Amino acid sequence: MGITGSIAAYKTAHLVRLFVRAGAEVQVVMTRASTDFISPLTLSTLSKRPVFTELQGSEGWHNHVELGLWADAMIVAPASANTLSKMAHGLCDNLLSACYLSARCPVFVAPAMDLDMWAHPATRSNLERLAAHGVRTLPVGEGELASGLHGPGRMAEPEDILGHLDAFFSEKQLLRGKKVLVTAGPTHEAIDPVRFIGNHSTGKMGIALADALCAAGAEVTLVLGPTPLRPASAAVEVVPVRSAQEMFEACSARFSGCDIAVFSAAVADYAPREAAPEKIKKHEGAVVLELVRTPDIAGTLSPQKKPGQLVVGFALETENERANALDKLHRKKFDLLVLNSLRDEGAGFGHDTNRVTLFDARGDEKALPLMDKRAVAQAIVRAVAAAI
Ligand code: C5P
């Protein structure tokens, strides 16, 4: 447990206690600044181990490589803007950041800072970099901050931090060794070399699913349409594709080898019959494009599944949601269907949150509340694990 210089450091006494009580061995590593907020003596008493601060302590050299390899998980809580920035850029001028660079285990950060520091583009891009390096950021709380200002930036409560790690390690087992194929994102159907037909999908939900499946121990291949977003976990194999036809070919080659397929991509249903070889020049009057059907990837592959294979489909409906969803579930032979409704505020394209209803092949139905897409992804993973 890395502790950095933020007023929220006072909560780590409780945090250490919760982890120890849950049966964890806790090695506390503090930055020098954090010792102004909480005494190392308090934390060494609670963790029943000496607390390390310096690379060279009174007990001698603290081997950051050994510490980094020893841990099953590293949690930096509170994670100050300064330490997040160091981690994002690979600086290692103290024991905590050197441990981070040596850690091979999953790393979690629970940021804590004032709302303007939290909103600053530098912090935003540091968190994105960390996500790209596989670091998991726990959500911050909103409310009164130490400065007296109100807003986001409070460290997650110790109980929530423990809950998060608990869920991570129990989910880790759920799909261990399962091979999962996921499609996500939009597809682009070329009109000519510069234009395409596409849709508003960003792939956020499917990418969150790929990450959640990976965290649950699955081997994940993500066939991803054109989007700048990428999974946080480097363990997810990404196969970038552009058109529905390319996505179909990538999936056809992999479907029979997977245990679970999750079709969350927003695949174009129609594509221009032929892409013009040169940019189409504008002229007076209308242009008519002839559109032909693209392959229905899920509709073709799902009925080919063998016993033991499980297929999850998505439906995005704007009317008669339930009836259309059930029809799709049966027609495309899905085992589980995730219904998104565009009617819900905060749900759908590009949002960080989503509200979905899960249907299974027996007709059971479960409506989930509006949640962060990562939490929705975890709920879908649990449903998949239960179904398998
Ligand atoms: O028929 P509809 O497009 O609404 O079906 C949605 C489901 O089918 C989603 O799981 C989507 O990923 C999948 N699909 C597909 N290939 C298509 C169209 C949809 O895999 N061409």
Short mmCIF file of N, CA, C and O in Angstrom, two decimals, residues 22 69 78 93 103 155 204 212 221 255 265 274 297 304 336-337 355 366 369:
data_model
loop_
_atom_site.label_atom_id
_atom_site.label_comp_id
_atom_site.label_asym_id
_atom_site.label_seq_id
_atom_site.Cartn_x
_atom_site.Cartn_y
_atom_site.Cartn_z
N ALA A 22 -9.21 -8.36 6.88
CA ALA A 22 -9.68 -9.25 5.81
C ALA A 22 -8.65 -10.34 5.50
O ALA A 22 -8.86 -11.16 4.60
N LEU A 69 7.89 -7.30 -6.46
CA LEU A 69 7.58 -8.68 -6.85
C LEU A 69 6.79 -9.42 -5.77
O LEU A 69 6.04 -10.34 -6.05
N PRO A 78 -3.97 7.52 -0.41
CA PRO A 78 -4.42 8.36 -1.50
C PRO A 78 -3.30 8.53 -2.53
O PRO A 78 -2.13 8.53 -2.17
N ASP A 93 11.96 8.65 -8.14
CA ASP A 93 12.90 9.31 -7.24
C ASP A 93 12.57 9.06 -5.78
O ASP A 93 13.04 9.73 -4.90
N ALA A 103 6.71 -3.35 -9.90
CA ALA A 103 5.57 -4.23 -9.58
C ALA A 103 5.09 -4.96 -10.83
O ALA A 103 4.90 -4.34 -11.88
N MET A 155 -10.95 10.99 -2.01
CA MET A 155 -10.49 9.61 -2.12
C MET A 155 -11.67 8.66 -1.88
O MET A 155 -12.53 8.94 -1.03
N LYS A 204 -16.87 2.26 -26.37
CA LYS A 204 -16.57 2.34 -24.93
C LYS A 204 -17.10 1.14 -24.14
O LYS A 204 -16.40 0.58 -23.31
N ALA A 212 -13.08 -6.03 -18.51
CA ALA A 212 -13.69 -6.75 -17.38
C ALA A 212 -13.53 -8.26 -17.56
O ALA A 212 -13.28 -9.00 -16.60
N THR A 221 -9.79 -11.66 -27.09
CA THR A 221 -9.45 -11.08 -28.38
C THR A 221 -10.55 -10.09 -28.72
O THR A 221 -11.74 -10.44 -28.72
N PHE A 255 -14.08 -17.69 -34.34
CA PHE A 255 -15.27 -18.08 -33.59
C PHE A 255 -15.21 -19.51 -33.06
O PHE A 255 -15.52 -19.77 -31.89
N ALA A 265 -20.41 -4.95 -31.11
CA ALA A 265 -20.13 -3.91 -32.12
C ALA A 265 -21.42 -3.37 -32.73
O ALA A 265 -22.42 -4.08 -32.84
N GLU A 274 -20.28 -0.68 -54.15
CA GLU A 274 -18.85 -0.62 -54.49
C GLU A 274 -18.31 0.73 -54.04
O GLU A 274 -18.98 1.75 -54.19
N ILE A 297 -22.83 -10.64 -38.68
CA ILE A 297 -21.76 -11.42 -38.05
C ILE A 297 -22.33 -12.34 -36.97
O ILE A 297 -22.15 -13.56 -37.00
N GLN A 304 -23.94 -21.25 -35.42
CA GLN A 304 -22.94 -22.31 -35.66
C GLN A 304 -22.29 -22.78 -34.36
O GLN A 304 -21.36 -23.58 -34.39
N LEU A 336 -27.46 -14.88 -24.15
CA LEU A 336 -27.67 -13.72 -23.27
C LEU A 336 -27.77 -12.50 -24.17
O LEU A 336 -27.03 -12.40 -25.17
N LEU A 337 -28.70 -11.61 -23.87
CA LEU A 337 -28.81 -10.40 -24.67
C LEU A 337 -28.79 -9.18 -23.76
O LEU A 337 -29.43 -9.15 -22.72
N ARG A 355 -27.38 2.28 -19.06
CA ARG A 355 -28.43 1.54 -18.37
C ARG A 355 -28.85 0.39 -19.29
O ARG A 355 -29.23 0.63 -20.44
N LYS A 366 -33.35 -8.98 -16.28
CA LYS A 366 -32.81 -8.24 -15.14
C LYS A 366 -32.46 -6.83 -15.57
O LYS A 366 -31.57 -6.63 -16.41
N PRO A 369 -29.54 -0.65 -12.89
CA PRO A 369 -29.65 0.82 -12.81
C PRO A 369 -28.61 1.51 -13.69
O PRO A 369 -27.70 0.85 -14.21
#
